[in-house]
JSON list of C-alpha atoms in Angstrom, two decimals:
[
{"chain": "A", "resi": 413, "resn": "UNK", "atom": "CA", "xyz": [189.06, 113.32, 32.40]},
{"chain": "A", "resi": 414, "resn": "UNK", "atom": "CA", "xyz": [188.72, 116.52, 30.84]},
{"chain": "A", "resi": 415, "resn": "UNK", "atom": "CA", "xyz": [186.37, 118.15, 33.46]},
{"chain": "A", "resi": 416, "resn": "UNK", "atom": "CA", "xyz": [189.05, 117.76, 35.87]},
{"chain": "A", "resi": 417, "resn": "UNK", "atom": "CA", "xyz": [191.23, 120.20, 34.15]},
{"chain": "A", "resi": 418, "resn": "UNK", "atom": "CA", "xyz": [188.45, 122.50, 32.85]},
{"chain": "A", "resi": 419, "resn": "UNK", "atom": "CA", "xyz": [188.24, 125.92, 34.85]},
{"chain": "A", "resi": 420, "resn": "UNK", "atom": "CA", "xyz": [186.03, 125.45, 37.19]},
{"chain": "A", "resi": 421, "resn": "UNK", "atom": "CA", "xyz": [183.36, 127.75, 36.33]},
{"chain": "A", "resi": 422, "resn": "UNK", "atom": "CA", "xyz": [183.06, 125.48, 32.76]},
{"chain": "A", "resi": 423, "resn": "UNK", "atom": "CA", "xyz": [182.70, 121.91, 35.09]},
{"chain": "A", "resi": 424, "resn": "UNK", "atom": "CA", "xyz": [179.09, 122.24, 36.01]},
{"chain": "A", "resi": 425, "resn": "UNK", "atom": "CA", "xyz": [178.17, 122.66, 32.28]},
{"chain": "A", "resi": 426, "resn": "UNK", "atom": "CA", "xyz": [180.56, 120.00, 30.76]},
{"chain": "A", "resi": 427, "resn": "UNK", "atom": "CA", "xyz": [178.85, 117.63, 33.73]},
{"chain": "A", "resi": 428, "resn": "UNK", "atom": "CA", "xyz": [175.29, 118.31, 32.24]},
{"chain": "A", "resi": 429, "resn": "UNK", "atom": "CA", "xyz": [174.99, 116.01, 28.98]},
{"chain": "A", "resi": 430, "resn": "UNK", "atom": "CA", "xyz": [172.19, 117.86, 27.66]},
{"chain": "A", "resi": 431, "resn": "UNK", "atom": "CA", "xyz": [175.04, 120.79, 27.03]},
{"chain": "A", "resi": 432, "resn": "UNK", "atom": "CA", "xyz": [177.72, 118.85, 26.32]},
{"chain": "A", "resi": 433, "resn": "UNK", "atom": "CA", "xyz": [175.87, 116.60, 23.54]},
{"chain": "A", "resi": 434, "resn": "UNK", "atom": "CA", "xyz": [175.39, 119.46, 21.34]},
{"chain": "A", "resi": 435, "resn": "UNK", "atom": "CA", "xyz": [178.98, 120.21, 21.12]},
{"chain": "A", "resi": 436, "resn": "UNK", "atom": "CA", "xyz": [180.21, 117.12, 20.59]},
{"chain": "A", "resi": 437, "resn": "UNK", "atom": "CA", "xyz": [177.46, 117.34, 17.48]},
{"chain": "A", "resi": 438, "resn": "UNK", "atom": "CA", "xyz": [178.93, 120.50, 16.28]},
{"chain": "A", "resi": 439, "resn": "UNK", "atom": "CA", "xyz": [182.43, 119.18, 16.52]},
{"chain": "A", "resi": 440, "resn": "UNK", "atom": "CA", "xyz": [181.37, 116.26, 14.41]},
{"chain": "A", "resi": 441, "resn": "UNK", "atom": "CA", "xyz": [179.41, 117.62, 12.08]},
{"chain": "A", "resi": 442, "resn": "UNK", "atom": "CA", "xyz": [182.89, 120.15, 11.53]},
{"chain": "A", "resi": 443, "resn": "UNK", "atom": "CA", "xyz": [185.28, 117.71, 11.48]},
{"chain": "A", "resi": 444, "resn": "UNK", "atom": "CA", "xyz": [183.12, 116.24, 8.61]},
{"chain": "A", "resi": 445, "resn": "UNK", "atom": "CA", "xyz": [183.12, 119.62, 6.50]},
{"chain": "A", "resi": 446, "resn": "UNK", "atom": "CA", "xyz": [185.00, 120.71, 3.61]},
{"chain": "A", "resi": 447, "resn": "UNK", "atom": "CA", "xyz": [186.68, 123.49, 5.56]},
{"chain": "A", "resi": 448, "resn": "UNK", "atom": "CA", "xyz": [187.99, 120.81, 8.38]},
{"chain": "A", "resi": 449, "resn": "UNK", "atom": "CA", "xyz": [189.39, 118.80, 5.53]},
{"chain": "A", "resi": 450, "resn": "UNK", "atom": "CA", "xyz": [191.05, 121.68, 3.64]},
{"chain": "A", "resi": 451, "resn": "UNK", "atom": "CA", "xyz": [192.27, 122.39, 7.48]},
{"chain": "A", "resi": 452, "resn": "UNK", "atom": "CA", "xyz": [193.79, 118.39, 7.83]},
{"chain": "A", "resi": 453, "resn": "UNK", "atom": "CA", "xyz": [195.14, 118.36, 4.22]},
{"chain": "A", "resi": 454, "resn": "UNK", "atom": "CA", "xyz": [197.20, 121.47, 4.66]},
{"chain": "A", "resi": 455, "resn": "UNK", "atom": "CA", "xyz": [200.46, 120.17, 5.16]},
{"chain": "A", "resi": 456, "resn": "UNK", "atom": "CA", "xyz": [201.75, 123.05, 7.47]},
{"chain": "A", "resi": 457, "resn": "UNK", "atom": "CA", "xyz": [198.88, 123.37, 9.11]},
{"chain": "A", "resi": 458, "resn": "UNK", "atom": "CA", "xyz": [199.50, 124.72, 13.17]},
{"chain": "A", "resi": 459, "resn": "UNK", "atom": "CA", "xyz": [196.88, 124.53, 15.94]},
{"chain": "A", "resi": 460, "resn": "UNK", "atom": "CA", "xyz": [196.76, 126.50, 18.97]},
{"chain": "A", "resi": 461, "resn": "UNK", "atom": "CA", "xyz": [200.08, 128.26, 17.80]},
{"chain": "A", "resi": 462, "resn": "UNK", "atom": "CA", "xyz": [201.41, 130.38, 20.51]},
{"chain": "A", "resi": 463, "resn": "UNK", "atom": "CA", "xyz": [203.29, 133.68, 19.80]},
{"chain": "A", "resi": 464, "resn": "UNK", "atom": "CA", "xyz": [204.90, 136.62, 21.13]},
{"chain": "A", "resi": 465, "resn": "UNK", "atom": "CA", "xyz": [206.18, 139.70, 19.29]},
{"chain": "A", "resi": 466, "resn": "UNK", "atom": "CA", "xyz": [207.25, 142.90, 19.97]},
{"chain": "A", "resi": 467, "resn": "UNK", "atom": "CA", "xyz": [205.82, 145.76, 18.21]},
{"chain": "A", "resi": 468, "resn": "UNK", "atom": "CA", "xyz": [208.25, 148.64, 17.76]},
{"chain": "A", "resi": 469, "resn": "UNK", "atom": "CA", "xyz": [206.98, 150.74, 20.65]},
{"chain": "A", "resi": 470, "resn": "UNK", "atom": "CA", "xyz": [208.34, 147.71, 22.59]},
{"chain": "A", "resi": 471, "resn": "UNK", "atom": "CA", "xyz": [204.85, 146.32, 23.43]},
{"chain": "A", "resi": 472, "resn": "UNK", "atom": "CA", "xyz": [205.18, 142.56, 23.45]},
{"chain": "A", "resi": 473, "resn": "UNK", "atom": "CA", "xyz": [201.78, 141.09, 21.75]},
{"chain": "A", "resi": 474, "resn": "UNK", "atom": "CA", "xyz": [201.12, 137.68, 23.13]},
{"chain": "A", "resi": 475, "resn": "UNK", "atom": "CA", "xyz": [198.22, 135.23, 22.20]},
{"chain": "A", "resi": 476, "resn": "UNK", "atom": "CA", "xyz": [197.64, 132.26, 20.85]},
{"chain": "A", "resi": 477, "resn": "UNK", "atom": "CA", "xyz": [195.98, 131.53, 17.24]},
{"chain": "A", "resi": 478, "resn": "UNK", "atom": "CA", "xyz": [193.59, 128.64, 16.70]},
{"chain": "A", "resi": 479, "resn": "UNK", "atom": "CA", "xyz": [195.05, 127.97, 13.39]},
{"chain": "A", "resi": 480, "resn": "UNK", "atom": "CA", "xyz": [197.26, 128.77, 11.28]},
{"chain": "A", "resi": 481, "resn": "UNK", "atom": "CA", "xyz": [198.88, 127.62, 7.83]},
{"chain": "A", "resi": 482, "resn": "UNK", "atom": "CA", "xyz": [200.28, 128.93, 4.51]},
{"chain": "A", "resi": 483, "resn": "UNK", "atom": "CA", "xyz": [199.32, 128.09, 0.51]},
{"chain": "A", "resi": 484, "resn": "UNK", "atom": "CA", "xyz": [200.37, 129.50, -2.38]},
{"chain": "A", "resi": 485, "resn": "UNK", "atom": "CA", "xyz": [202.62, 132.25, -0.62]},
{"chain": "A", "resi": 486, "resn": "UNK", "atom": "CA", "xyz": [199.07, 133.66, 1.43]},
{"chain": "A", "resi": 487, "resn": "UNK", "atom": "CA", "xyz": [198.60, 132.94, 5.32]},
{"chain": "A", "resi": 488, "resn": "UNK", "atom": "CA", "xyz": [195.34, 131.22, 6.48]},
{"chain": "A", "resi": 489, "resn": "UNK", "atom": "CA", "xyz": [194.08, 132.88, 10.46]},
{"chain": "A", "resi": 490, "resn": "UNK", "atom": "CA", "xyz": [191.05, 130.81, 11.61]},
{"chain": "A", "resi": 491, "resn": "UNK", "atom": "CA", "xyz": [189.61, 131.30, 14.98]},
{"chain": "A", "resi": 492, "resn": "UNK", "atom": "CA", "xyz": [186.89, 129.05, 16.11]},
{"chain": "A", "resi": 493, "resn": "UNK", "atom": "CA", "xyz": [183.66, 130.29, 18.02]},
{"chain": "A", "resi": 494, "resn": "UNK", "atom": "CA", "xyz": [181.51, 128.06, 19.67]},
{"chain": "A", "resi": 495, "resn": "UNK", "atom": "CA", "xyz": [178.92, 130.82, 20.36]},
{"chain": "A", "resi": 496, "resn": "UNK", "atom": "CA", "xyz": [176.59, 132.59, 18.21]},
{"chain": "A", "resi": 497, "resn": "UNK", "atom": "CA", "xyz": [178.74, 135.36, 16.16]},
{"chain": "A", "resi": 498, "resn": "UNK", "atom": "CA", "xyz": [176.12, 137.23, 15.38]},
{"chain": "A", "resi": 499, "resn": "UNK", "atom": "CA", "xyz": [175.14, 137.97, 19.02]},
{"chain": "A", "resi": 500, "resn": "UNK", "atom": "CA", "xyz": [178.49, 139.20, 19.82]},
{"chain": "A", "resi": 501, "resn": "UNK", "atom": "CA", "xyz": [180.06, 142.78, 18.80]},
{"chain": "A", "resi": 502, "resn": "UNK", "atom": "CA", "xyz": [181.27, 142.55, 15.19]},
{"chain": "A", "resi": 503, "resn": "UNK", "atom": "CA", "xyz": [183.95, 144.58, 16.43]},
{"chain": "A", "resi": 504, "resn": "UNK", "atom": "CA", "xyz": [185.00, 142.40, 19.58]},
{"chain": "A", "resi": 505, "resn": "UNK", "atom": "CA", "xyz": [185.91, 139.44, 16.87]},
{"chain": "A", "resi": 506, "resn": "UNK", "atom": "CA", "xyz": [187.04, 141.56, 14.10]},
{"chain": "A", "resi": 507, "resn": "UNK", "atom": "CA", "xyz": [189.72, 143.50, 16.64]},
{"chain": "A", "resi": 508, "resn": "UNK", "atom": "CA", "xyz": [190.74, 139.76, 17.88]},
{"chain": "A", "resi": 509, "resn": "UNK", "atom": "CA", "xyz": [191.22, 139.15, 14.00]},
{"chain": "A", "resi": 510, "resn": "UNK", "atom": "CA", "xyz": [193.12, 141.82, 13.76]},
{"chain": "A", "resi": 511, "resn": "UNK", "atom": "CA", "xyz": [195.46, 141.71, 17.05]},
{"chain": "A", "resi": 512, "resn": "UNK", "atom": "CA", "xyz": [196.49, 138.07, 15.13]},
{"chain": "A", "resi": 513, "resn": "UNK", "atom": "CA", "xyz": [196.82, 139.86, 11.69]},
{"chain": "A", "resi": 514, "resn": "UNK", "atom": "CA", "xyz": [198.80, 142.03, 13.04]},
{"chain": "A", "resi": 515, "resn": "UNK", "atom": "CA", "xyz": [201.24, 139.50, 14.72]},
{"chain": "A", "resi": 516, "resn": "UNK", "atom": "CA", "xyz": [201.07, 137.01, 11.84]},
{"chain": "A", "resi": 517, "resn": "UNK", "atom": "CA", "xyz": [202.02, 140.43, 9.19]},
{"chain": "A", "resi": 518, "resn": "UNK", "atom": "CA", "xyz": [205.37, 140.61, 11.49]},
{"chain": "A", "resi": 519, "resn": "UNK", "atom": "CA", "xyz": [205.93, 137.04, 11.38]},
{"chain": "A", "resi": 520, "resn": "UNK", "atom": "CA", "xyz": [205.71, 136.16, 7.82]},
{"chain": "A", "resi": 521, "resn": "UNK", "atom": "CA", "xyz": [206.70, 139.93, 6.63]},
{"chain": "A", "resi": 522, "resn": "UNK", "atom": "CA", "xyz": [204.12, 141.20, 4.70]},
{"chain": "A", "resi": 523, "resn": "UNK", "atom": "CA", "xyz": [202.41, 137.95, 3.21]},
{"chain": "A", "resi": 524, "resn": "UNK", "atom": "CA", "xyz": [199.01, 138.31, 2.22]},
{"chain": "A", "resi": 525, "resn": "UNK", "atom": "CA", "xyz": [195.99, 136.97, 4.56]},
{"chain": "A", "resi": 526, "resn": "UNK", "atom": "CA", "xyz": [193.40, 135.46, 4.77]},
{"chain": "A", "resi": 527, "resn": "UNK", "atom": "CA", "xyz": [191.23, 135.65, 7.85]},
{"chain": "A", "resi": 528, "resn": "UNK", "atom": "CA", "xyz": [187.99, 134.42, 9.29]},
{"chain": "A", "resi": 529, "resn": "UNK", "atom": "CA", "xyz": [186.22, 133.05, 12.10]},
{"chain": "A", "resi": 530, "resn": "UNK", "atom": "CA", "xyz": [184.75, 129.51, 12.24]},
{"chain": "A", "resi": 531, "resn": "UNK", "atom": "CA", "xyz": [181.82, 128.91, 13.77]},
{"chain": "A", "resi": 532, "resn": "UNK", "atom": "CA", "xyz": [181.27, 125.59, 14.88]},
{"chain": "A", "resi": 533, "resn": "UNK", "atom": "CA", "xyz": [177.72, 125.82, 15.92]},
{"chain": "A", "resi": 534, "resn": "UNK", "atom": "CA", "xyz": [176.69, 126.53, 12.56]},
{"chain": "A", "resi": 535, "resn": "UNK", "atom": "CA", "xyz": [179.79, 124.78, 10.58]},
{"chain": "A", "resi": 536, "resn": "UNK", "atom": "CA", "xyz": [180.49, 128.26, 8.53]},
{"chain": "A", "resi": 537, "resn": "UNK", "atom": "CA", "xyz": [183.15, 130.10, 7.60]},
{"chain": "A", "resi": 538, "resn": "UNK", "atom": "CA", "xyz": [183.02, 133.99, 8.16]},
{"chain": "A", "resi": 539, "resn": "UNK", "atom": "CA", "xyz": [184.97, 136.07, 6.22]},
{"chain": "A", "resi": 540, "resn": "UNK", "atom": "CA", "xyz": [187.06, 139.00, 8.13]},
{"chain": "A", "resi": 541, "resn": "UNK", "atom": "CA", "xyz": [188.01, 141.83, 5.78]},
{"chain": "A", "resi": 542, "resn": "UNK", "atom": "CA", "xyz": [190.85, 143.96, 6.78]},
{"chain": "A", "resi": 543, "resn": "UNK", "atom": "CA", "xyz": [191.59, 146.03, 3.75]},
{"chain": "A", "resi": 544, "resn": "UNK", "atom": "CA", "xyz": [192.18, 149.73, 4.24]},
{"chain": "A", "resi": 545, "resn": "UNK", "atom": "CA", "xyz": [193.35, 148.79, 7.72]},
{"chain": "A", "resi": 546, "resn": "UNK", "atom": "CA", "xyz": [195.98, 150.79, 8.22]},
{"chain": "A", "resi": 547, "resn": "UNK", "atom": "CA", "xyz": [198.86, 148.63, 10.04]},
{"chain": "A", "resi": 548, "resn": "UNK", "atom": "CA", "xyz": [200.62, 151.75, 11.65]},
{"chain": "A", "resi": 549, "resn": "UNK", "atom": "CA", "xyz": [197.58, 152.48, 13.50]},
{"chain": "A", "resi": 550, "resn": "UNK", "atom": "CA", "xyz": [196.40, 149.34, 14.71]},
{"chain": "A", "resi": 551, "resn": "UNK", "atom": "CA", "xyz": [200.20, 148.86, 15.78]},
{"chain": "A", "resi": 552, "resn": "UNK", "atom": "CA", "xyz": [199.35, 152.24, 17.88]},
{"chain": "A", "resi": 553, "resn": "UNK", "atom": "CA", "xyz": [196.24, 151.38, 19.08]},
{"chain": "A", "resi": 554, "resn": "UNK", "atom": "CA", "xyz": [197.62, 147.95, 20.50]},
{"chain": "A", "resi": 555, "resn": "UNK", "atom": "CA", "xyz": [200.59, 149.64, 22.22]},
{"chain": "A", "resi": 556, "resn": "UNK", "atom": "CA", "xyz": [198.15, 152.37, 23.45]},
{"chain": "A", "resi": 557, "resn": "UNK", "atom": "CA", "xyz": [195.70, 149.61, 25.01]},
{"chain": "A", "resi": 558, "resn": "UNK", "atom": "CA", "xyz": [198.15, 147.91, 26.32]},
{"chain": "A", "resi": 559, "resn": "UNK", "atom": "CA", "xyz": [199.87, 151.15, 28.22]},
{"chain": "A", "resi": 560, "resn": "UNK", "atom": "CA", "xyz": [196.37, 152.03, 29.34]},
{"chain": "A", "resi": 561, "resn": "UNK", "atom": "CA", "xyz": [195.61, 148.36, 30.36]},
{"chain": "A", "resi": 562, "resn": "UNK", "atom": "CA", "xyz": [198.96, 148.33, 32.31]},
{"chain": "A", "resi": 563, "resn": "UNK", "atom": "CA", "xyz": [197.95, 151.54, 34.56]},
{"chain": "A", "resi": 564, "resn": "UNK", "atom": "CA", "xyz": [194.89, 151.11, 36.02]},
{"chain": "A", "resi": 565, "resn": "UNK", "atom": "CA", "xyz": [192.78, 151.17, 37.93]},
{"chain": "A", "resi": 566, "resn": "UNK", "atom": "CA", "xyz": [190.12, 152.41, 35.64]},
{"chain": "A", "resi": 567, "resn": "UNK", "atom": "CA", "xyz": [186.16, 153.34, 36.05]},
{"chain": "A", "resi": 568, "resn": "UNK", "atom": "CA", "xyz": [183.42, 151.93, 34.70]},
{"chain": "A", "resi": 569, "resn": "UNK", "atom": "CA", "xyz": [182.59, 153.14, 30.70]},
{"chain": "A", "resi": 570, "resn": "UNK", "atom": "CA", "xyz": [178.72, 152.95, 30.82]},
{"chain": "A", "resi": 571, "resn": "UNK", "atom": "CA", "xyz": [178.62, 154.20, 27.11]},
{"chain": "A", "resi": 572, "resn": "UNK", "atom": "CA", "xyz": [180.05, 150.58, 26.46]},
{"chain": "A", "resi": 573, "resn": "UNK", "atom": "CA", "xyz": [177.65, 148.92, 27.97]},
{"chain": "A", "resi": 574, "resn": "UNK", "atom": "CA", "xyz": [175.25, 147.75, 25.10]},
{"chain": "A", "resi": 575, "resn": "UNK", "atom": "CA", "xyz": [178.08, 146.00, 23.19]},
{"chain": "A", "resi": 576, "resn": "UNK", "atom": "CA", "xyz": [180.39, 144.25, 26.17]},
{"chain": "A", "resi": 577, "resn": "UNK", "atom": "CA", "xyz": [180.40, 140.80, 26.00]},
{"chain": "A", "resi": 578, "resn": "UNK", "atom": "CA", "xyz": [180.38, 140.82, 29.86]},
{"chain": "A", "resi": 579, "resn": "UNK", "atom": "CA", "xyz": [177.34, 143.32, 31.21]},
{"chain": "A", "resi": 580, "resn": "UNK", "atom": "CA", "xyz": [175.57, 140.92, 32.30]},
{"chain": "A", "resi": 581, "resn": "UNK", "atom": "CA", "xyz": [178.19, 140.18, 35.06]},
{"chain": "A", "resi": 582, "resn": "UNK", "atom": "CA", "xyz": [178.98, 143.53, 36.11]},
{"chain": "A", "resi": 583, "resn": "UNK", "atom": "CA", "xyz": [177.21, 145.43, 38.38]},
{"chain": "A", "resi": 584, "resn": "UNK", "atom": "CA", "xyz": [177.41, 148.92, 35.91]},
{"chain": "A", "resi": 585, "resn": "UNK", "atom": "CA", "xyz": [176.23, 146.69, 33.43]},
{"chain": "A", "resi": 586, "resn": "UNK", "atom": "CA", "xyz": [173.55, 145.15, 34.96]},
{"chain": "A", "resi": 587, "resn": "UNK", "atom": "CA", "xyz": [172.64, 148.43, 35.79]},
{"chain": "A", "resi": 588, "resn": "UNK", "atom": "CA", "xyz": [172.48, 149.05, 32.29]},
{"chain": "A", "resi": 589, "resn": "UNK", "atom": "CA", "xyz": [170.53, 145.98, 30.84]},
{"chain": "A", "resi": 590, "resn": "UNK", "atom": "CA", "xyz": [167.60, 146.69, 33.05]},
{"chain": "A", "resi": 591, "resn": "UNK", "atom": "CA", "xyz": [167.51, 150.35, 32.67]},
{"chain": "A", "resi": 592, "resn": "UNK", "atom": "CA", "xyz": [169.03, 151.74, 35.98]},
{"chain": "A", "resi": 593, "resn": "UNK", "atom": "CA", "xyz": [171.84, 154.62, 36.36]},
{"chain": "A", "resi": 594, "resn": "UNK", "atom": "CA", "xyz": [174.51, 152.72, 36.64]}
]
């Protein structure tokens, strides 16, 4: 079954029924929703749409998009959250957005977009604006976080801390949730 090819970290809470029930209620209660039906009735509708593109500073962007589709000319980006958006950095999901935007603007050359995130916890629809990004930079930043990803090894940033989505397994980040130096 599925637990057998979940990582294995995720088996011990897709074994325990009183965590997987409520997901299976949030999946239901989505694939019941408008949005889930606009999602089905799009005709070109992609899920879990891998892609790889190379920016012109030779940086290959690779991910994969939850889904994707086209009407009337515009691209449709929706990535799904099982979590509670609120509780993690706007800017964590908006850059994720983004990283997609960017490879989706190479892809279909400039079409307009539409992006959000989709929580299925609460069966909403959050809007992700991106205008005034300017596509240049983000194209910049991506090949410069990718170069500095690439060399390594880097120290801890403490003054991120408050906002990383993994401090609370990190030992500097520990550190910082109950108030030591870290």
């Amino acid at each position: 079954g599925l637990g057998s090819v979940l990582p294995a970290e995720l088996r011990p809470v897709w074994a325990d029924s009183s965590r997987r029930s409520p997901l299976f209620e949030w999946l239901e209660r989505f694939a019941l929703s408008p949005l889930s039906e606009r999602i089905r009735e799009a005709r070109n509708a992609q899920r879990e749409v891998p892609f790889r593109i190379r920016l012109d500073s030779g940086t290959l962007m690779v991910g994969m998009i939850d889904v994707i589709w086209t009407e009337g000319g515009k691209v449709f980006i929706r990535d799904y959250k099982i979590g509670q958006i609120d509780s993690a950095p706007e800017v964590l999901y908006r850059s994720q957005l983004l990283f997609y935007a960017l490879a989706a603007g190479k892809h279909f050359r400039g079409s307009p977009l539409d992006l959000a995130l989709v929580s299925l916890k609460e069966t909403a629809e959050i809007p992700i604006d991106y205008s005034g990004i300017p596509w240049d930079g983000l194209e910049k930043d991506i090949a410069e976080a990718a170069r500095q990803g690439a060399a390594g090894p880097f120290g801890p940033s403490l003054s991120a801390c408050p906002s990383c989505p993994w401090r609370s397994e990190c030992l500097p980040g520990l550190g910082q949730i109950v108030g030591e130096d870290g």
